[in-house]
Coordinates of C-alpha atoms in Angstrom, one line a residue:
M1 CA 9.7 -23.3 -1.9
N2 CA 9.0 -26.4 -3.9
T3 CA 6.2 -28.9 -3.6
H4 CA 8.4 -31.4 -1.8
Y5 CA 8.5 -29.0 1.2
M6 CA 4.7 -29.3 1.5
Q7 CA 4.1 -32.4 3.6
G8 CA 0.7 -33.8 4.8
L9 CA 0.6 -31.5 7.9
D10 CA 1.4 -28.5 5.7
W11 CA -1.5 -29.2 3.4
F12 CA -3.8 -29.7 6.4
I13 CA -2.8 -26.3 7.9
L14 CA -3.2 -24.6 4.5
I15 CA -6.7 -26.0 3.9
T16 CA -7.7 -25.2 7.5
Y17 CA -6.6 -21.6 7.0
F18 CA -8.8 -21.2 3.9
I19 CA -11.8 -22.7 5.6
I20 CA -11.4 -20.3 8.6
L21 CA -10.9 -17.4 6.2
L22 CA -14.0 -18.2 4.2
A23 CA -16.0 -18.6 7.4
I24 CA -15.0 -15.1 8.6
G25 CA -15.8 -13.6 5.2
I26 CA -19.3 -15.2 5.2
W27 CA -19.9 -14.1 8.8
A28 CA -18.8 -10.5 8.1
S29 CA -21.1 -10.4 5.0
T30 CA -24.0 -11.4 7.3
K31 CA -23.2 -8.4 9.6
R32 CA -23.8 -6.0 6.7
K33 CA -27.2 -4.5 6.7
K34 CA -29.4 -5.6 3.8
E35 CA -29.2 -3.2 0.8
S36 CA -26.5 -1.1 2.5
S37 CA -23.5 0.1 0.6
L38 CA -20.7 -2.3 -0.2
F39 CA -18.2 0.5 -0.3
L40 CA -17.8 2.1 3.1
A41 CA -18.9 -0.6 5.5
E42 CA -21.8 1.7 6.7
H43 CA -19.2 3.9 8.3
S44 CA -18.8 1.2 11.0
L45 CA -15.0 0.4 11.0
R46 CA -13.3 0.6 14.4
W47 CA -9.6 1.5 14.9
H48 CA -8.3 -2.1 14.8
H49 CA -10.1 -2.7 11.5
I50 CA -8.6 0.4 10.0
G51 CA -5.1 -0.2 11.2
F52 CA -4.9 -3.8 10.1
S53 CA -6.6 -3.0 6.8
M54 CA -4.2 -0.2 5.9
W55 CA -1.2 -2.2 7.0
G56 CA -2.5 -5.3 5.2
T57 CA -3.0 -3.4 2.0
N58 CA 0.6 -2.2 2.2
V59 CA 2.0 -5.7 2.9
G60 CA 2.4 -8.1 0.0
P61 CA 4.4 -11.2 -0.6
S62 CA 6.7 -9.2 -2.9
M63 CA 7.3 -6.8 0.1
L64 CA 8.2 -9.7 2.4
I65 CA 10.7 -11.2 -0.2
A66 CA 12.1 -7.8 -1.3
S67 CA 12.5 -6.6 2.3
A68 CA 14.5 -9.7 3.3
S69 CA 16.5 -9.3 0.2
A70 CA 17.3 -5.6 1.1
G71 CA 18.2 -6.7 4.6
F72 CA 20.6 -9.3 3.2
T73 CA 22.4 -6.9 0.8
T74 CA 22.2 -3.4 2.5
G75 CA 21.0 -3.8 6.1
I76 CA 18.5 -1.6 7.9
V77 CA 18.7 1.5 5.6
S78 CA 15.7 0.3 3.5
G79 CA 13.7 0.5 6.8
N80 CA 13.4 4.2 6.1
Y81 CA 10.6 3.4 3.6
A82 CA 8.7 1.8 6.5
W83 CA 9.6 4.0 9.5
Y84 CA 9.6 7.5 7.8
A85 CA 6.0 6.8 6.8
F86 CA 4.7 7.7 10.3
V87 CA 5.0 11.4 9.4
F88 CA 2.6 11.0 6.4
I89 CA 0.2 8.7 8.3
A90 CA 0.0 11.5 10.9
M91 CA -0.7 13.9 8.1
L92 CA -3.6 11.7 6.9
A93 CA -4.9 11.5 10.5
F94 CA -4.9 15.3 11.3
V95 CA -4.9 17.1 7.9
F96 CA -6.7 15.0 5.4
A97 CA -9.0 12.7 7.4
P98 CA -11.0 15.6 9.0
R99 CA -11.6 17.1 5.5
Y100 CA -12.5 13.7 3.9
L101 CA -14.9 12.8 6.6
G102 CA -16.3 16.4 6.8
A103 CA -17.0 16.3 3.1
N104 CA -18.7 12.8 3.5
V105 CA -17.3 11.4 0.3
H106 CA -17.0 7.9 -1.0
T107 CA -13.8 8.5 -3.0
L108 CA -10.9 10.8 -3.3
P109 CA -11.7 11.9 -6.9
E110 CA -15.1 12.9 -5.5
F111 CA -13.3 15.0 -2.8
M112 CA -11.2 16.7 -5.4
G113 CA -14.3 17.2 -7.5
L114 CA -15.8 19.3 -4.7
R115 CA -12.6 21.4 -4.8
F116 CA -12.0 21.8 -8.5
G117 CA -15.1 20.7 -10.3
Q118 CA -16.3 17.7 -12.4
S119 CA -13.5 17.8 -14.9
T120 CA -10.9 17.2 -12.2
R121 CA -13.0 14.5 -10.7
N122 CA -13.2 12.7 -14.1
I123 CA -9.5 12.9 -14.7
L124 CA -8.7 11.6 -11.2
A125 CA -11.3 8.8 -11.4
W126 CA -9.7 7.3 -14.5
Y127 CA -6.2 8.0 -13.2
T128 CA -7.1 6.1 -10.0
I129 CA -8.7 3.2 -11.9
V130 CA -5.7 2.7 -14.2
T131 CA -3.3 2.8 -11.2
I132 CA -5.3 0.3 -9.2
V133 CA -5.7 -2.2 -12.1
I134 CA -2.0 -2.1 -13.0
S135 CA -0.1 -1.5 -9.7
W136 CA -2.4 -3.0 -7.1
L137 CA -4.0 -5.8 -9.0
A138 CA -1.9 -7.0 -12.0
L139 CA 1.5 -6.7 -10.3
T140 CA 0.4 -8.1 -7.0
L141 CA -1.1 -11.1 -8.8
F142 CA 2.1 -11.5 -10.8
A143 CA 4.2 -11.6 -7.6
G144 CA 1.7 -14.0 -6.0
G145 CA 1.3 -16.1 -9.1
I146 CA 5.0 -16.8 -9.1
L147 CA 4.8 -18.1 -5.5
I148 CA 1.8 -20.3 -6.2
R149 CA 3.4 -21.6 -9.4
Q150 CA 6.5 -22.6 -7.4
V151 CA 4.5 -24.5 -4.8
F152 CA 1.7 -26.1 -6.9
D153 CA 3.2 -26.0 -10.4
F154 CA 0.1 -24.2 -11.7
P155 CA 0.2 -22.0 -14.8
M156 CA 0.2 -18.3 -14.1
W157 CA -3.4 -17.8 -15.3
L158 CA -4.7 -20.4 -12.9
S159 CA -2.6 -19.1 -10.0
A160 CA -4.0 -15.6 -10.6
L161 CA -7.6 -16.9 -11.0
I162 CA -7.5 -18.8 -7.7
L163 CA -6.3 -15.7 -5.8
L164 CA -8.9 -13.4 -7.5
I165 CA -11.8 -15.8 -6.8
I166 CA -11.0 -15.8 -3.1
S167 CA -10.5 -12.0 -2.9
A168 CA -13.5 -11.2 -5.1
F169 CA -15.7 -13.4 -3.0
F170 CA -15.2 -11.1 0.1
T171 CA -15.5 -8.0 -2.0
M172 CA -18.7 -9.0 -3.7
M173 CA -20.4 -10.7 -0.7
G174 CA -19.6 -8.2 2.1
G175 CA -17.8 -5.3 0.5
L176 CA -15.3 -3.3 2.6
K177 CA -16.7 -4.8 5.9
A178 CA -15.8 -8.4 4.9
V179 CA -12.4 -7.2 3.6
A180 CA -11.7 -5.3 6.8
Y181 CA -12.8 -8.2 9.1
T182 CA -10.7 -10.8 7.3
N183 CA -7.7 -8.4 7.3
V184 CA -7.7 -8.5 11.1
Y185 CA -7.4 -12.3 11.2
Q186 CA -4.9 -12.4 8.4
M187 CA -2.5 -9.8 9.8
I188 CA -2.5 -11.3 13.3
L189 CA -1.5 -14.6 11.6
L190 CA 1.2 -12.7 9.6
I191 CA 2.7 -11.2 12.8
I192 CA 2.8 -14.5 14.6
V193 CA 4.5 -16.4 11.8
S194 CA 7.0 -13.7 10.9
A195 CA 7.9 -13.1 14.5
T196 CA 8.4 -16.9 14.9
L197 CA 10.8 -16.9 11.9
T198 CA 12.8 -14.0 13.3
I199 CA 13.0 -15.5 16.8
V200 CA 14.0 -19.0 15.5
G201 CA 16.6 -17.3 13.2
I202 CA 18.2 -15.3 16.0
H203 CA 18.3 -18.5 18.1
H204 CA 20.2 -20.3 15.3
V205 CA 22.7 -17.4 15.0
G206 CA 23.4 -17.5 18.7
G207 CA 21.6 -14.4 19.9
I208 CA 21.5 -10.7 19.1
S209 CA 25.1 -10.1 20.1
A210 CA 26.3 -12.9 17.7
L211 CA 24.1 -11.4 15.0
V212 CA 25.7 -8.0 15.4
E213 CA 29.1 -9.5 15.1
R214 CA 28.4 -11.6 12.0
V215 CA 27.0 -8.8 9.8
P216 CA 28.8 -5.6 8.6
S217 CA 28.6 -2.7 11.1
D218 CA 27.0 -0.4 8.6
Y219 CA 24.1 -2.7 8.3
W220 CA 22.7 -1.1 11.5
I221 CA 22.7 2.5 10.3
L222 CA 19.5 4.2 8.9
F223 CA 21.1 7.2 7.3
K224 CA 24.0 6.5 4.8
P225 CA 26.3 9.4 3.7
N226 CA 25.3 11.3 0.5
T227 CA 28.1 9.5 -1.3
D228 CA 26.2 6.2 -1.0
E229 CA 24.8 5.3 -4.4
A230 CA 21.8 3.3 -3.3
F231 CA 20.5 5.1 -0.2
P232 CA 22.0 8.6 0.3
W233 CA 20.3 10.4 3.2
L234 CA 19.3 13.7 1.6
P235 CA 17.3 12.2 -1.4
I236 CA 15.5 10.0 1.1
I237 CA 14.6 13.0 3.4
L238 CA 13.4 15.1 0.5
G239 CA 12.1 12.5 -2.0
Y240 CA 10.2 10.1 0.2
P241 CA 7.6 12.8 1.3
V242 CA 6.5 13.1 -2.4
M243 CA 5.7 9.4 -2.5
G244 CA 4.6 9.4 1.1
V245 CA 1.8 12.0 0.7
W246 CA 0.6 10.3 -2.5
F247 CA 0.6 6.8 -1.1
W248 CA -0.7 7.4 2.5
C249 CA -2.9 10.4 2.0
T250 CA -4.3 10.3 -1.6
D251 CA -4.4 6.7 -2.7
Q252 CA -7.9 5.3 -2.7
S253 CA -6.9 1.7 -1.8
M254 CA -4.9 3.0 1.3
V255 CA -7.3 5.7 2.5
Q256 CA -10.7 3.9 2.0
P257 CA -10.7 2.3 5.5
V258 CA -10.4 5.8 7.0
L259 CA -13.3 7.0 4.8
A260 CA -15.3 4.1 6.4
A261 CA -14.4 5.0 10.0
R262 CA -17.2 5.1 12.6
S263 CA -15.9 8.6 13.6
L264 CA -13.0 10.9 13.2
K265 CA -11.6 9.6 16.5
E266 CA -11.7 6.0 15.3
G267 CA -10.0 7.1 12.1
Q268 CA -7.2 8.8 14.0
L269 CA -6.8 5.9 16.4
G270 CA -6.7 3.5 13.4
T271 CA -4.1 5.5 11.5
N272 CA -2.1 5.6 14.8
F273 CA -2.3 1.8 15.0
T274 CA -1.0 1.6 11.4
G275 CA 2.0 3.7 12.5
W276 CA 2.8 1.3 15.3
L277 CA 2.4 -1.7 12.9
K278 CA 4.8 -0.1 10.5
I279 CA 7.5 -0.3 13.1
L280 CA 7.2 -4.1 12.9
D281 CA 8.2 -4.0 9.2
V282 CA 11.9 -3.9 10.2
P283 CA 12.0 -6.8 12.7
L284 CA 9.5 -8.9 10.8
Y285 CA 10.6 -8.4 7.2
I286 CA 14.1 -6.8 7.0
L287 CA 15.8 -8.6 10.0
P288 CA 15.3 -12.1 8.5
G289 CA 17.6 -10.8 5.7
F290 CA 20.3 -10.0 8.3
I291 CA 19.9 -13.4 9.9
C292 CA 20.1 -15.1 6.4
F293 CA 23.3 -13.2 5.8
A294 CA 24.7 -14.5 9.1
L295 CA 23.7 -18.1 8.5
F296 CA 24.0 -18.4 4.7
P297 CA 26.5 -15.7 3.6
T298 CA 27.2 -17.4 0.3
L299 CA 23.6 -17.3 -0.9
A300 CA 23.8 -16.4 -4.6
N301 CA 20.4 -14.8 -5.0
P302 CA 19.4 -12.3 -2.2
D303 CA 15.8 -12.5 -3.4
E304 CA 15.7 -16.1 -2.0
A305 CA 16.7 -15.0 1.5
Y306 CA 13.1 -15.2 2.9
L307 CA 12.3 -18.6 1.5
T308 CA 15.8 -19.9 2.3
M309 CA 15.1 -19.1 6.0
V310 CA 11.7 -20.8 5.8
E311 CA 13.0 -24.0 4.2
N312 CA 16.0 -24.4 6.5
L313 CA 14.7 -23.3 9.8
F314 CA 11.0 -24.3 9.9
P315 CA 9.7 -27.8 10.6
V316 CA 6.9 -29.6 8.8
G317 CA 3.6 -27.8 9.4
M318 CA 5.2 -24.4 9.7
V319 CA 6.0 -24.3 6.0
G320 CA 2.3 -24.7 5.2
L321 CA 1.6 -21.9 7.7
V322 CA 4.1 -19.6 6.0
F323 CA 2.5 -20.2 2.6
A324 CA -0.9 -19.4 4.3
V325 CA 0.6 -16.1 5.4
L326 CA 1.9 -15.3 2.0
T327 CA -1.5 -16.0 0.5
A328 CA -3.0 -13.9 3.3
C329 CA -0.9 -10.9 2.2
L330 CA -2.1 -11.4 -1.4
V331 CA -5.8 -11.8 -0.5
S332 CA -5.6 -8.7 1.7
T333 CA -4.0 -6.4 -0.9
I334 CA -6.2 -7.7 -3.8
G335 CA -9.4 -7.5 -1.8
S336 CA -8.7 -3.9 -0.8
A337 CA -7.8 -3.0 -4.4
L338 CA -10.9 -4.6 -5.9
N339 CA -13.1 -2.8 -3.4
A340 CA -11.4 0.6 -4.2
L341 CA -11.7 -0.1 -7.9
S342 CA -15.4 -0.9 -7.6
T343 CA -16.0 2.2 -5.4
V344 CA -14.3 4.7 -7.8
F345 CA -15.9 3.4 -11.0
T346 CA -19.4 3.0 -9.6
M347 CA -19.6 6.3 -7.6
D348 CA -17.4 8.6 -9.7
I349 CA -18.2 7.5 -13.2
Y350 CA -21.4 5.4 -13.4
V351 CA -23.6 7.1 -10.7
K352 CA -22.3 10.6 -11.3
K353 CA -22.5 10.6 -15.1
F354 CA -25.1 7.9 -16.1
K355 CA -27.4 7.1 -13.2
P356 CA -27.5 9.8 -10.5
D357 CA -30.9 8.5 -9.2
A358 CA -29.7 4.8 -8.8
T359 CA -31.0 2.9 -5.8
Q360 CA -28.6 1.4 -3.4
R361 CA -29.5 -2.1 -4.6
H362 CA -28.6 -1.1 -8.2
I363 CA -25.4 0.6 -7.1
N364 CA -24.3 -2.6 -5.3
Y365 CA -25.2 -4.6 -8.4
V366 CA -23.0 -2.4 -10.6
G367 CA -20.3 -2.5 -8.0
R368 CA -20.2 -6.4 -8.2
I369 CA -20.1 -6.3 -12.0
V370 CA -17.2 -3.9 -11.8
T371 CA -15.4 -6.2 -9.4
V372 CA -15.7 -9.1 -11.9
V373 CA -14.6 -7.0 -14.9
G374 CA -11.7 -5.6 -12.9
A375 CA -10.7 -9.1 -11.9
I376 CA -10.8 -10.3 -15.6
L377 CA -8.7 -7.3 -16.7
A378 CA -6.2 -8.0 -13.9
I379 CA -5.8 -11.6 -15.1
I380 CA -5.2 -10.6 -18.7
L381 CA -2.6 -8.0 -17.6
T382 CA -0.9 -10.6 -15.3
I383 CA -0.6 -13.1 -18.2
A384 CA 0.8 -10.3 -20.4
I385 CA 3.4 -9.4 -17.8
D386 CA 4.3 -13.0 -17.4
S387 CA 4.8 -13.4 -21.1
I388 CA 7.6 -10.8 -21.2
K389 CA 11.0 -12.2 -20.5
G390 CA 14.2 -10.7 -19.5
L391 CA 13.0 -7.8 -17.4
N392 CA 12.4 -7.5 -13.6
L393 CA 9.2 -5.7 -14.3
F394 CA 8.0 -5.5 -10.8
N395 CA 11.1 -3.6 -9.7
V396 CA 10.9 -1.4 -12.8
F397 CA 7.3 -0.5 -12.1
Q398 CA 7.9 0.3 -8.5
S399 CA 10.5 2.9 -9.8
V400 CA 7.9 4.2 -12.2
L401 CA 5.5 4.8 -9.3
G402 CA 8.0 7.4 -8.1
F403 CA 7.3 9.4 -11.3
I404 CA 3.5 9.0 -10.9
A405 CA 3.5 10.5 -7.4
P406 CA 4.5 14.2 -8.0
P407 CA 1.4 15.3 -9.8
M408 CA -1.0 13.8 -7.3
T409 CA 1.0 15.1 -4.3
A410 CA 1.1 18.6 -5.8
V411 CA -2.6 18.7 -6.6
F412 CA -3.7 17.5 -3.2
L413 CA -1.3 19.6 -1.2
L414 CA -2.0 22.9 -3.0
G415 CA -5.7 22.1 -3.3
V416 CA -6.1 21.7 0.4
F417 CA -3.6 24.3 1.7
W418 CA -3.9 27.1 -0.9
K419 CA -7.4 28.4 -1.7
R420 CA -6.1 30.4 -4.7
T421 CA -5.3 27.1 -6.6
T422 CA -7.6 27.0 -9.7
T423 CA -9.1 24.1 -11.7
R424 CA -6.9 24.9 -14.7
A425 CA -3.8 24.5 -12.6
A426 CA -4.9 21.2 -11.1
N427 CA -5.9 19.8 -14.5
L428 CA -2.7 20.8 -16.1
A429 CA -0.7 19.1 -13.3
L430 CA -2.7 15.9 -13.7
T431 CA -2.5 15.7 -17.5
V432 CA 0.5 17.6 -18.9
G433 CA 2.4 17.2 -15.5
T434 CA 1.8 13.4 -15.5
A435 CA 3.0 13.1 -19.1
F436 CA 6.1 15.2 -18.3
C437 CA 6.9 13.0 -15.2
L438 CA 6.5 9.8 -17.1
I439 CA 8.7 11.0 -20.0
V440 CA 11.4 11.9 -17.5
G441 CA 10.9 8.5 -15.8
I442 CA 11.3 6.6 -19.1
L443 CA 14.5 8.5 -19.9
Y444 CA 15.8 7.9 -16.4
L445 CA 15.1 4.1 -16.4
W446 CA 15.6 3.1 -20.0
G447 CA 17.6 6.0 -21.6
P448 CA 21.4 6.5 -21.7
K449 CA 23.0 6.2 -18.3
S450 CA 24.7 9.3 -17.1
E451 CA 26.3 10.6 -13.9
L452 CA 24.4 13.8 -14.4
W453 CA 21.1 12.2 -13.3
P454 CA 20.4 12.9 -9.6
H455 CA 19.3 10.1 -7.4
F456 CA 15.9 8.6 -8.2
M457 CA 14.3 10.0 -5.0
M458 CA 15.9 13.5 -5.5
L459 CA 14.5 13.5 -9.1
S460 CA 11.0 12.8 -7.7
F461 CA 11.4 15.8 -5.4
C462 CA 12.6 18.0 -8.2
L463 CA 9.6 17.0 -10.4
F464 CA 7.2 17.8 -7.5
V465 CA 8.8 21.3 -7.0
I466 CA 8.5 22.0 -10.8
L467 CA 4.8 21.0 -10.8
A468 CA 4.0 22.9 -7.7
L469 CA 5.6 26.1 -9.0
M470 CA 3.8 25.6 -12.4
M471 CA 0.5 25.4 -10.5
V472 CA 1.2 28.5 -8.5
V473 CA 2.1 30.5 -11.7
V474 CA -1.0 29.2 -13.6
S475 CA -3.3 29.9 -10.7
L476 CA -2.0 33.5 -10.2
A477 CA -2.3 34.2 -14.0
D478 CA -5.8 32.6 -14.1
R479 CA -7.5 35.4 -12.3
H480 CA -11.0 34.3 -13.2
G481 CA -10.4 30.6 -13.0
E482 CA -12.8 28.2 -11.4
C483 CA -12.3 27.7 -7.7
H484 CA -14.4 26.1 -5.0
D485 CA -14.2 25.8 -1.3
I486 CA -14.0 22.3 0.2
P487 CA -16.7 21.6 2.9
A488 CA -15.3 22.5 6.3
P489 CA -13.3 19.8 8.1
I490 CA -14.8 18.1 11.1
R491 CA -13.9 20.3 14.1
E492 CA -14.2 18.1 17.1
S493 CA -11.8 18.5 20.0
H494 CA -9.1 15.8 19.9
S495 CA -9.4 13.2 22.6
V496 CA -6.6 12.9 25.2
K497 CA -6.2 9.3 24.1
V498 CA -5.6 10.2 20.4
I499 CA -3.1 12.9 21.3
A500 CA -1.3 10.8 23.8
L501 CA -0.9 7.8 21.4
W502 CA 0.3 10.0 18.6
V503 CA 2.9 11.8 20.9
A504 CA 4.0 8.4 22.1
L505 CA 4.5 7.2 18.5
F506 CA 6.5 10.3 17.5
L507 CA 8.8 9.9 20.6
C508 CA 9.2 6.2 19.8
M509 CA 10.2 6.9 16.2
I510 CA 12.6 9.7 17.1
G511 CA 14.2 7.3 19.6
L512 CA 14.6 4.6 16.9
Y513 CA 16.2 7.0 14.5
I514 CA 18.6 8.2 17.1
F515 CA 19.5 4.7 18.2
F516 CA 20.1 3.4 14.7
N517 CA 22.3 6.3 13.7

């Protein structure tokens, strides 16, 4: 998408979008009670705020582009990473959310601190901060900076700075409440624009039946045989849960909207709404790749599938709207990440260790400083990533995340489900276990290639099993090890509405899996 695609009407739409976005952010910040916490929106978030915020944090411009690219090259099979998620979103709703809200915590390291003690909380806090700065901030800014550089011809540092200023504005002014309110507006805009692209594309192909005829038949199958190199079904079934539990149930950036829910019911309705929104990932992001394959089968670079569709199918004005949507995805993800970073550092490190008697005004002041420092660190890392040539670092890092997930998943699952798990076992998994997983990951990604290596997702599952067994052995051997009980989960009877909506989602997902196999 080059600057010559941006005509006068496109610029007008883009500027109008930003004015509306800033107005919503300012309005949301005025709704926050004076001197109230920036971090959990005064526990006021409703189900639609939670659903749109979780989905918005998950959606980035790199996801839009990568999903269309996957649709172009392999079909619907990559949709497993979107549709299989409903199982783990349900686990968040019914297993973890009642415990998180019952413990009345600001952060997930704080929750694990109640279970295993201060040492585990400290390890998890720094672990979470590093993950947020690198994966959520630097790499999202890198992906977004590339897009802005293409359109405006700005240097990477300026592109990253523009995005951070907009995102940090909401985080510092209104905290999570401003981020959540603007996410609703941005995600509705994303759905409208992406759906328009899909509908216009299907019209150009000649309808659904024509699209089915013009792409390979195996493009419509969710489970490929185990002989398939890229997407064998068994590693997906076993390996994705390791990443799914980590991402949807234990990652601060994803879970924070649920921690800020008005009630457990709102949290469960909000996560249910996220599950329904995840269904849209396939028709809104992957299907444009199908359509691009049908219309432009000779496209040399599949990563250009999404922008090729935009440039060739959308009239003047809509291009500006698409760029507004891509920016919306960035602002949503970065805003949520900045708020999560600020929350973890301020509550788990600063207040807990240095200023336990801090007033709310002082806590908010520190939170704003952390937001600025985190933004500066993210820009430095983004420039560093941009200076390295010859590697698709974003894709490499996404693979590395698969090797980060097993320790977190093992600690949270055993910590919640097995009372005998000790602090020593948890800390070993988070330190030695993480080092072991990263060494395996480095060997897998950069070491000598061998057919003896299992599929990446199967390897992630094996690492999880090894760590879980290690934790069991250490806990059983550590007879006098430190062990605490988590505060009791909220035990309120589930509303008929919550149960009905979750049952409907499960039936819908099962139906989709049957239909596409």
